[in-house]
Structures are given as C-alpha cells and as structure tokens.
Coordinates of C-alpha atoms in Angstrom, one line a residue:
M21 CA 8.6 98.2 41.5
A22 CA 10.0 98.5 44.9
E23 CA 9.5 101.2 46.9
H24 CA 12.7 103.1 47.8
C25 CA 13.6 105.4 50.5
T26 CA 16.6 108.2 49.6
P27 CA 18.3 110.7 52.0
S28 CA 16.4 113.9 52.2
R29 CA 19.7 115.7 52.5
D30 CA 20.3 115.5 48.9
R31 CA 17.5 117.2 46.5
R32 CA 19.7 117.1 43.4
P33 CA 18.4 113.8 40.9
L34 CA 20.8 111.5 40.0
R35 CA 21.3 111.1 36.4
I36 CA 22.1 108.1 34.4
R37 CA 22.7 107.6 30.6
A38 CA 22.8 104.4 28.7
G39 CA 24.4 103.9 25.7
A40 CA 26.4 105.9 23.3
P41 CA 25.0 108.6 21.0
G42 CA 23.6 107.4 17.8
A43 CA 23.3 103.8 18.8
A44 CA 20.4 101.6 18.6
P45 CA 18.7 101.5 22.4
S46 CA 19.1 98.2 24.1
P47 CA 15.8 96.4 24.5
W48 CA 15.6 96.6 28.2
L49 CA 15.9 100.3 28.6
P50 CA 12.0 100.9 28.3
R51 CA 11.7 98.7 31.1
L52 CA 14.8 100.4 33.1
A53 CA 12.7 103.7 32.4
A54 CA 9.4 102.5 33.8
A55 CA 11.0 101.1 36.5
L56 CA 12.9 104.3 37.5
Q57 CA 9.5 106.2 37.6
G58 CA 9.1 104.5 41.0
V59 CA 12.5 105.7 42.6
D60 CA 12.8 109.2 44.1
G61 CA 15.6 110.9 42.9
V62 CA 17.0 109.1 39.9
E63 CA 16.4 110.1 36.1
L64 CA 17.3 108.1 33.0
V65 CA 19.0 110.5 30.4
A66 CA 18.6 110.0 26.6
S67 CA 21.9 108.7 25.0
G68 CA 22.1 111.5 22.5
S69 CA 21.2 114.2 25.1
A70 CA 23.8 116.7 25.8
A71 CA 22.7 117.0 29.3
A72 CA 25.1 116.2 32.0
A73 CA 24.7 112.9 33.7
D74 CA 26.4 111.5 37.0
I75 CA 26.6 107.8 35.6
V76 CA 27.3 106.7 32.1
L77 CA 26.3 103.1 31.4
D78 CA 28.0 101.4 28.5
T79 CA 25.5 98.8 26.8
G80 CA 28.3 97.9 24.1
E81 CA 25.8 98.6 21.5
A82 CA 28.3 101.1 19.2
G83 CA 31.6 101.3 21.0
A84 CA 32.2 102.9 24.3
P85 CA 30.1 106.0 25.4
V86 CA 31.0 109.5 25.8
V87 CA 32.2 110.3 29.2
R88 CA 32.7 113.8 30.3
G89 CA 34.0 115.0 33.2
S90 CA 33.2 113.6 36.7
E91 CA 31.0 111.2 35.2
R92 CA 31.2 107.8 36.5
R93 CA 31.2 104.9 33.8
W94 CA 29.4 101.7 34.3
A95 CA 29.3 98.5 32.5
I96 CA 27.4 95.3 32.4
V97 CA 29.5 91.8 31.9
D98 CA 29.0 88.5 31.8
A99 CA 30.6 85.1 33.3
K100 CA 33.6 85.3 30.8
H101 CA 33.8 89.4 31.7
R102 CA 32.3 90.1 27.8
L103 CA 30.0 93.1 27.8
L104 CA 26.5 92.0 27.5
A105 CA 25.0 93.7 24.6
G106 CA 22.9 92.5 21.5
D107 CA 20.8 89.5 21.0
A108 CA 23.9 87.1 20.5
A109 CA 25.4 87.9 23.6
W110 CA 22.1 87.3 26.0
W111 CA 21.0 84.2 24.0
C112 CA 24.5 83.0 24.4
S113 CA 24.5 83.5 28.0
L114 CA 20.9 81.9 28.3
S115 CA 21.9 78.7 26.6
Q116 CA 24.4 78.0 29.4
A117 CA 23.4 75.4 31.9
Q118 CA 23.4 77.8 34.7
G119 CA 21.7 80.8 32.7
V120 CA 23.0 84.3 32.8
D121 CA 25.6 85.4 35.3
M122 CA 25.8 89.2 35.0
T123 CA 27.9 91.7 37.0
L124 CA 27.6 95.4 37.3
I125 CA 31.1 97.0 37.0
E126 CA 32.4 100.5 37.7
E127 CA 35.2 102.0 36.3
A128 CA 37.9 103.2 39.0
A129 CA 41.5 104.1 39.4
G130 CA 43.6 101.3 38.1
G131 CA 40.7 98.9 37.0
W132 CA 37.1 98.3 37.4
C133 CA 35.4 97.1 40.8
A134 CA 32.1 95.1 41.0
L135 CA 29.0 96.9 42.3
R136 CA 26.4 94.2 42.2
R137 CA 26.0 90.8 40.7
S138 CA 22.9 88.6 39.6
H139 CA 21.7 85.9 37.9
A140 CA 19.1 84.9 35.3
T141 CA 17.2 81.6 34.9
G142 CA 18.8 79.3 32.3
P143 CA 17.8 77.2 29.4
L144 CA 15.1 75.3 31.7
A145 CA 13.0 78.1 32.8
Q146 CA 9.7 78.5 32.0
G147 CA 8.4 81.1 29.6
D148 CA 10.6 83.9 28.1
G149 CA 14.2 83.4 29.4
L150 CA 15.2 86.7 27.9
Q151 CA 12.7 88.8 29.5
E152 CA 13.2 87.5 32.8
A153 CA 16.9 88.0 32.4
H154 CA 16.1 91.6 31.1
A155 CA 13.9 91.9 34.4
A156 CA 17.1 90.9 36.6
L157 CA 19.4 93.1 35.0
V158 CA 16.9 96.0 35.4
A159 CA 16.2 95.1 39.1
M160 CA 20.2 95.0 39.5
L161 CA 20.8 98.6 38.1
V162 CA 17.8 99.8 40.3
Q163 CA 19.4 98.6 43.3
A164 CA 22.8 100.0 42.5
L165 CA 21.4 103.6 41.6
V166 CA 19.5 103.4 44.9
D167 CA 22.9 102.7 46.6
V168 CA 24.6 105.3 45.1
R169 CA 21.7 107.7 46.4
L170 CA 21.9 106.0 49.9
G171 CA 25.7 106.7 49.9
V172 CA 26.7 103.0 50.0
A173 CA 30.6 103.0 48.8
P174 CA 31.2 100.1 46.6
D175 CA 34.1 97.5 47.3
A176 CA 36.7 98.6 45.8
G177 CA 39.0 95.5 47.4
C178 CA 39.5 93.6 44.1
L179 CA 40.0 95.3 40.9
L180 CA 39.0 93.8 37.7
P181 CA 40.4 94.4 34.1
A182 CA 38.6 96.3 31.4
P183 CA 35.6 94.4 30.0
R184 CA 35.9 92.3 26.9
P185 CA 34.0 92.7 23.6
P186 CA 30.8 91.3 23.4
V187 CA 29.5 88.3 21.6
R188 CA 28.2 89.2 18.4
R189 CA 27.2 85.6 16.8
G190 CA 25.3 82.7 17.1
A191 CA 22.0 84.2 18.4
W192 CA 19.7 81.7 16.6
L193 CA 21.6 78.8 17.9
S194 CA 21.3 79.7 21.6
R195 CA 17.9 80.5 21.1
L196 CA 17.0 77.5 19.4
Q197 CA 18.8 75.3 22.4
S198 CA 17.0 77.1 24.9
R199 CA 13.6 76.6 23.1
W200 CA 14.4 72.9 23.0
A201 CA 15.3 72.8 26.6
R202 CA 12.1 74.4 28.0
G203 CA 10.1 72.0 25.7
L204 CA 12.0 69.2 27.5
R205 CA 11.4 70.6 30.9
R206 CA 7.8 71.1 30.0
Q207 CA 7.3 67.4 29.2
R208 CA 9.2 66.1 32.1
S209 CA 6.6 68.5 34.4
R210 CA 3.8 66.7 32.6
W211 CA 4.5 63.4 33.5
L212 CA 6.9 63.4 36.5
T213 CA 5.9 64.8 40.0
E214 CA 8.3 66.6 42.6
H215 CA 8.9 64.4 45.9
W216 CA 10.7 65.9 48.3
R217 CA 12.4 63.9 51.3
V218 CA 13.7 65.1 54.5
G219 CA 17.3 64.2 55.8
V220 CA 19.7 64.1 58.8
V221 CA 23.7 65.0 58.3
D222 CA 25.5 64.1 61.3
Q223 CA 27.6 67.1 61.3
P224 CA 27.2 70.7 62.7
I225 CA 26.0 72.9 60.0
H226 CA 29.3 75.1 60.6
A227 CA 31.1 72.0 59.0
L228 CA 29.3 72.4 55.5
L229 CA 31.2 75.6 55.2
Q230 CA 34.5 73.7 54.2
A231 CA 32.7 70.6 52.6
E232 CA 33.6 70.1 48.8
T233 CA 30.4 68.0 48.4
M234 CA 27.3 67.2 50.5
P235 CA 27.9 65.1 53.3
P236 CA 26.3 61.8 53.6
I237 CA 23.0 61.9 54.4
Q238 CA 20.6 59.6 56.3
W239 CA 16.9 60.1 54.6
L240 CA 13.7 59.6 56.4
T241 CA 11.1 57.7 55.3
P242 CA 8.3 59.9 53.5
P243 CA 5.0 59.6 54.6
D244 CA 2.9 58.1 51.7
D245 CA 2.3 58.7 47.8
A246 CA -0.2 61.3 48.8
G247 CA 1.9 64.0 49.8
Y248 CA 5.7 64.3 51.6
W249 CA 7.7 66.2 54.4
A250 CA 9.8 69.1 53.3
D251 CA 11.4 72.5 55.2
P252 CA 12.7 71.0 58.4
F253 CA 13.6 72.5 61.7
G254 CA 14.9 71.0 64.8
M255 CA 13.3 71.8 68.0
P256 CA 16.7 73.7 69.9
G257 CA 17.8 71.5 72.8
H258 CA 15.6 68.8 71.8
P259 CA 17.3 66.1 69.7
G260 CA 14.1 64.0 68.6
L261 CA 11.5 66.8 68.0
L262 CA 11.3 68.5 64.9
F263 CA 8.8 70.4 62.3
C264 CA 8.3 70.4 58.9
E265 CA 5.8 71.2 56.1
R266 CA 3.5 68.1 55.0
Y267 CA 2.3 68.8 51.6
D268 CA -0.7 67.0 50.3
E269 CA -1.0 66.2 46.7
R270 CA -5.0 66.0 46.9
T271 CA -5.5 69.6 48.0
S272 CA -2.0 71.2 46.7
L273 CA -1.5 72.8 50.1
G274 CA 0.9 72.4 52.9
H275 CA 0.4 72.5 56.5
L276 CA 2.6 72.0 59.7
E277 CA 3.3 69.0 61.5
C278 CA 5.6 67.8 64.4
L279 CA 7.6 64.9 64.0
R280 CA 9.4 62.8 66.7
L281 CA 12.2 60.4 65.5
H282 CA 12.7 57.2 67.7
G283 CA 16.0 55.9 65.9
S284 CA 14.7 55.5 62.4
R285 CA 11.3 55.5 63.2
I286 CA 9.3 58.3 62.8
E287 CA 6.1 59.6 64.6
V288 CA 3.8 62.0 63.9
A289 CA 3.1 64.2 67.0
G290 CA 0.6 66.4 65.8
R291 CA -0.5 69.1 63.3
L292 CA 0.3 72.7 64.0
P293 CA -2.9 75.4 63.5
V294 CA -0.8 77.9 61.8
G295 CA -2.1 80.0 59.0
R296 CA -5.6 79.6 57.3
G297 CA -4.4 78.4 54.0
H298 CA -1.1 76.9 52.7
A299 CA 1.6 76.9 55.8
S300 CA 5.5 76.0 55.5
F301 CA 8.7 76.8 56.5
P302 CA 8.7 76.5 60.2
N303 CA 11.6 78.5 61.1
V304 CA 12.4 77.5 64.8
F305 CA 15.1 79.4 66.9
E306 CA 16.0 80.1 70.6
A307 CA 16.7 83.6 71.8
D308 CA 17.1 84.8 75.3
G309 CA 16.3 81.2 76.8
Q310 CA 12.5 81.5 74.6
V311 CA 12.0 79.1 71.6
Y312 CA 10.0 80.9 68.9
G313 CA 8.5 79.8 65.7
L314 CA 7.9 81.7 62.3
A315 CA 6.3 79.9 59.5
E316 CA 5.5 80.7 55.9
T317 CA 2.0 81.8 55.7
A318 CA 2.2 83.9 52.4
A319 CA -1.4 83.0 51.3
D320 CA -2.5 84.9 54.2
R321 CA -0.2 87.7 53.6
E322 CA 1.2 87.9 57.0
C323 CA 3.7 86.5 59.3
V324 CA 2.9 85.6 62.8
L325 CA 5.6 85.2 65.4
H326 CA 4.8 82.2 67.8
R327 CA 6.1 80.9 71.1
V328 CA 7.1 77.4 70.8
G329 CA 6.3 75.1 73.8
P330 CA 8.7 72.4 75.1
Q331 CA 6.1 69.8 73.7
G332 CA 6.2 71.6 70.4
Q333 CA 2.8 73.6 70.4
W334 CA 2.8 77.1 68.9
V335 CA 1.2 80.1 70.4
P336 CA 0.9 83.3 68.5
V337 CA 3.0 86.3 70.1
A338 CA 2.8 89.0 67.5
T339 CA 2.2 89.9 63.4
V340 CA 5.3 90.9 62.2
L341 CA 4.3 91.4 58.8
H342 CA 1.1 92.5 57.3
G343 CA -0.1 92.4 53.9
V344 CA 3.4 91.0 52.4
A345 CA 3.5 87.8 50.6
A346 CA 6.3 86.5 52.3
A347 CA 8.2 83.3 51.3
D348 CA 10.4 81.4 53.5
P349 CA 10.7 84.1 55.9
A350 CA 13.9 83.8 58.7
I351 CA 14.4 86.0 61.8
F352 CA 18.0 86.4 63.5
R353 CA 19.6 89.1 65.6
W354 CA 22.9 90.6 64.8
Q355 CA 25.0 93.0 66.5
G356 CA 21.9 94.4 68.8
R357 CA 19.4 94.3 66.1
W358 CA 16.7 92.0 64.9
W359 CA 16.4 91.1 61.4
L360 CA 13.4 89.5 59.4
A361 CA 14.8 87.9 56.0
F362 CA 12.1 86.7 53.5
T363 CA 11.4 86.3 49.5
D364 CA 8.4 88.9 48.6
L365 CA 6.2 86.8 46.2
D366 CA 4.7 89.9 44.3
R367 CA 8.4 90.8 43.3
G368 CA 9.2 87.4 42.1
T369 CA 9.3 83.7 43.5
W370 CA 12.9 82.7 43.4
D371 CA 15.1 85.7 42.8
N372 CA 14.9 88.5 45.9
L373 CA 15.5 88.7 49.3
C374 CA 14.1 91.2 51.3
L375 CA 15.2 92.6 54.8
Y376 CA 13.1 94.3 57.7
H377 CA 14.7 95.2 60.9
A378 CA 13.4 96.0 64.4
E379 CA 14.8 96.9 68.1
R380 CA 12.5 94.3 69.7
I381 CA 11.3 90.7 68.3
E382 CA 7.6 91.6 68.6
G383 CA 8.4 94.8 66.3
P384 CA 7.8 97.5 65.1
W385 CA 9.3 96.2 62.1
R386 CA 10.9 98.4 59.4
P387 CA 11.8 97.8 55.8
H388 CA 15.4 98.0 54.3
L389 CA 15.9 101.3 52.7
N390 CA 17.0 99.3 49.6
N391 CA 14.6 96.3 49.2
P392 CA 15.0 93.9 47.9
V393 CA 18.5 93.9 49.0
K394 CA 19.6 91.1 46.3
V395 CA 18.2 90.2 43.3
D396 CA 19.6 86.9 42.1
V397 CA 18.2 83.4 41.1
A398 CA 21.5 82.0 42.2
G399 CA 20.9 82.4 46.0
A400 CA 18.4 85.2 47.0
R401 CA 15.5 83.0 48.7
M402 CA 16.3 81.8 52.0
A403 CA 17.0 78.0 52.6
G404 CA 17.0 78.1 56.1
G405 CA 17.9 80.1 59.1
C406 CA 20.9 82.3 59.5
F407 CA 23.6 81.0 62.0
E408 CA 26.9 82.2 63.5
H409 CA 30.4 80.5 63.5
E410 CA 33.3 81.9 65.1
G411 CA 31.9 85.4 65.2
R412 CA 30.7 85.8 61.8
L413 CA 27.3 85.5 60.4
Y414 CA 26.1 83.1 57.5
R415 CA 22.8 82.9 55.5
P416 CA 22.0 79.8 53.4
G417 CA 20.1 80.5 50.1
Q418 CA 18.7 78.6 47.4
D419 CA 20.4 78.1 44.1
C420 CA 17.5 78.2 41.6
R421 CA 19.7 78.6 38.4
A422 CA 18.9 75.0 37.3
G423 CA 15.3 75.2 38.7
Y424 CA 13.6 75.9 42.0
G425 CA 15.4 74.6 44.7
H426 CA 18.4 72.7 42.7
A427 CA 21.3 73.5 45.0
L428 CA 22.1 75.2 48.1
A429 CA 24.8 78.3 48.4
L430 CA 26.2 79.3 51.7
Y431 CA 26.7 83.1 52.1
R432 CA 28.9 85.0 54.4
V433 CA 27.2 88.3 55.7
D434 CA 29.9 90.8 55.7
E435 CA 27.8 94.0 56.2
V436 CA 24.0 94.4 57.0
G437 CA 22.7 97.9 58.1
P438 CA 19.2 99.8 57.5
A439 CA 20.6 101.2 54.3
H440 CA 23.4 98.4 53.2
Y441 CA 24.0 94.7 52.8
R442 CA 26.7 92.9 51.2
E443 CA 27.4 89.2 51.5
T444 CA 30.0 86.7 50.0
L445 CA 29.6 83.5 48.6
V446 CA 31.6 80.8 50.5
R447 CA 30.1 77.4 49.2
R448 CA 27.7 75.6 47.0
L449 CA 26.4 72.6 47.5
A450 CA 24.7 70.4 45.0
P451 CA 23.0 67.2 45.2
H452 CA 24.6 63.7 44.4
A453 CA 23.7 63.0 41.1
R454 CA 23.0 59.2 41.7
G455 CA 21.7 59.7 45.1
E456 CA 18.3 59.3 46.3
A457 CA 17.4 63.0 45.8
P458 CA 19.5 63.8 42.9
E459 CA 17.2 66.8 41.5
G460 CA 17.4 69.0 44.6
L461 CA 18.4 70.5 47.9
H462 CA 16.7 73.6 49.3
T463 CA 16.7 73.8 52.9
L464 CA 19.7 73.5 55.4
T465 CA 19.1 74.0 59.1
A466 CA 21.0 73.4 62.5
W467 CA 19.9 70.8 65.0
G468 CA 22.5 70.8 67.6
E469 CA 25.5 68.7 66.3
R470 CA 23.5 67.6 63.3
T471 CA 22.0 69.4 60.3
L472 CA 18.6 68.8 58.8
V473 CA 18.2 69.0 55.1
D474 CA 15.7 68.4 52.2
G475 CA 16.2 66.7 49.0
K476 CA 14.1 66.5 45.9
K477 CA 13.4 63.8 43.2
L478 CA 11.2 63.7 40.0
R479 CA 9.1 60.4 40.1
F480 CA 6.3 58.9 38.1
N481 CA 3.2 59.1 41.0
L482 CA 0.2 57.5 39.6
L483 CA -2.0 59.6 42.3
A484 CA -0.3 62.7 41.8
L485 CA -0.7 62.4 38.0
R486 CA -4.5 61.7 38.2
L487 CA -5.0 64.6 40.2
K488 CA -3.0 66.9 38.1
L489 CA -4.8 65.7 34.9
G490 CA -8.1 66.3 36.8
R491 CA -7.0 70.0 37.9
R492 CA -6.0 70.5 34.5
S493 CA -9.3 69.3 33.0
T494 CA -11.6 71.3 35.5
Q495 CA -9.5 74.3 34.5
G496 CA -10.0 73.8 30.8
R497 CA -14.0 73.3 31.5
Q498 CA -13.9 76.7 33.4
A499 CA -11.9 78.5 30.7
G500 CA -14.1 77.3 28.1
P501 CA -16.9 79.6 28.1
A502 CA -14.6 82.8 28.6
V503 CA -12.6 81.5 25.3
Q504 CA -15.9 81.3 23.5
K505 CA -16.9 84.6 24.7
G506 CA -13.3 86.1 23.7
I507 CA -12.3 87.1 27.1

C-alpha cells in the first residue's frame, strides 16, 4: 500500500466504523483493513463495536448505520446516486459500458458533499472486474481518510441529495454480461494488434477545452508493419521537429526517435540514447530559456532529466526519481514550485496519479503527502504535459474506462500543494468511431499553434500475429516443466 505521511501534532488515531451493527460485512472490508495497516493514525472499528468512531461509513447492507454525537457519516454511491452495496449493485455497475462510477460523499448541513470520486474498469476489463472495483473503492477510502488526517477540507460548494437505495436484483445477468464482454476482448486481442499513429491538429491545445468533439486530425504515415510511432511531443519553438516513441513489434520494446516534418514527408533524424530498456513518452518542455526532456524509463526504475539541444540531442542533467517505476512522467512549474506527475506502475498501470515536488528542477524531489493523489481509471494517467491558459493550469489525462488509452480527459487543476490536490473535469474527447484511429486517443501535447495527438486502431497484422504466437509458444515450452513439477 502507499506510504502516507500524517501531521505529527495529532497523535490520536482517526477511527472509522463501516456498516450497521448486525449487518453482514461488505466483501471489501478485509481489503480495507489490510490497507489501513500501512496508514499511520487510522483505525477500522468493527461495526458491532461500542467504541466511538470519528467516521461512520454507510455500506447500505442493512439500513442506515447508527451515528452517535459528532461522528461524521460517509457513503459510497454510483453514477445514479444509489448506494453501492451488495453483489447486485456492484455487478449492475460493472456491466455498464464505462464501468463503475463511484463517489464518496459526506453528510453535511443541508445535504451531502462529494469527497472523492473514482472509476473502475468496465465489462471489457481483463480479469475479475469485481476485484478491481473493490480495489479502487478501498484506494479511494484510504485517500479520503488521509485527507482528514492532513486537515484537507472537503469541497462543500455543491450539495448533493441523500443517497438512493441500492440495486438489489439482477446480479446474475450483469455478471453474465461482463463475462461475455471479457471473452470478446480476449478473442479480439488474440487476433488483432494495436497500431498507433501520430497526428497533427491545426489548433492550439487550449482550443480543445471548448471543443465538443475532436477536431480534424492530419495523420502522419506510420513507419512500417514492424512497429509504429506514438507519444508525440513537439520541440518548443521549432515547428518541424518532434519526438516520439518508436515501438518495435519484433522486440516488444520502444525507443525514442527524433522526427523532422517537411510538409507531409517525415524524416527520421535519429534515435535518442535514452534508457537501458523500453523508453517512451518523451516529455519536452521549455523553462527559463532552456529546453528539457524527460522520458518514461520505468523498466530502469528511474527518471532522468535531460537538456535538449537545438538539433534535438538529449544530454542527461539529473536523476529526479530513483527506484520508482514511473509511467508517463511530466514536469511542470506552478506557483513557484516544480511538480512531477506520473503513474506508479507498482500501484497500478492505468488508475493512479502520483506527484512529487521540488524548489529546483534538479531536485531534491519530495513525494506528495497523500500519494497517489488520484485513483481513477477515467483520467489519472497522464496523457501529455500540463499547460496554462488564461492564468489556469490544465492537465490532460487518459480515460481508460473502455480500455487502455481509449479517450482523453482534460482537467482544470484547482488546487495543488504538498498535502492537497483537487481538479475538475472540463472536457472528454473520444476518437471518431469512423475515423482512421477509432479505438483510442491517449496523447495530447502542445506544439505552438498546433497540437499533437496519437490514435489507435486494431488491425490484423500478419507479422505481429506471427511474433505473438511465437512468444506464446516459447512461454508455453518454458512453463511446461514447471507445470509437470507442480510448481
């Protein structure tokens, strides 16, 4: 579980009681109890206990819980503001196309206020969707409890009505629908291959904040069937130079390439010697007259800051993260402080946003007191660098509810500090269903008066299929002796 810091001035533990006395415990409560063991100063009180609690969580299992004195009352609701309780409620939510939409709410004077919101993967998810949903719920609860310990006040600006009763029927049908959808996804992934393309939008990135749909995209010609380009970032001040990941189907690894655009013609200017293994997401940005670059090298478990020369060469400056598998890292400066945003792959691949901060770009870098600051498959993972518009800060995220990199989510960052983080969704941008990349959009970066994107389609690629089957055959032969030995 995450390592959380709490203020030293308050030594009294924060106690939370979940459920009503005599009610059957929710299936995710053991997971919550295990998670709270790694959180300083927070305790889970048994539902039937007479011990006082600071917070009472309404699990909806057997009527409203008993709330005594100054205890705060929390509840978890779905997209239709119904209590999430019981198998029927969870499987009904999981069967939705966009998965489980859950909000943690707190009773306040005159109504309820939202504390945190999260999503879990939908019916196309790999594995057990219910377990993934419970994990997302527990992560959301832990973050909210740490918020309380840190003294982060809830946003009471928008009051909500009381939660509605939970769904009680239809679990078997929803479970069958989810199982069928997962089987369909497995068959598609067996025969079809993801293929990404880099594209250019002839509008500045801030124009997309008001866009109802994705503007027209000029797609660049992909390299060949042996791979593709993705994760595009443009060189600041240079309208014809950009960086991207070049993925190789033969090795299942990516490396960074520098590209030059001459109209519609693409020239590969060179390969960048960044990282010892897979490298991607070449986040390029300008600060104080200097261009910097930071790439994803999660396989190396480090992030190295580079200076970028006028011809696109990268020179290492400092290691900003060590021992962390950081995916899609991006550095930005806001209100006099440097921030590093990324997804920690040890916590999850699509659903968490972690922050570090520093006074100088070279470091030292310190973790946010409540990492991950966001646990949400609908937009936690970075989709590009943060950008400013009219004095506000915006963050592009990946909406992975319908699959990895399916759509883009643009957030306005309302508050960011060493102990708090709050953002508001401004816009979601989905791929055009009949476009050249109908299966996904997962990068959005500023390039002067233009914007760079990448898009995904699933296609039958004989070379990729042959390589995929070869790898499966090799893995099967390697696993054979272990299976025979009962390992």
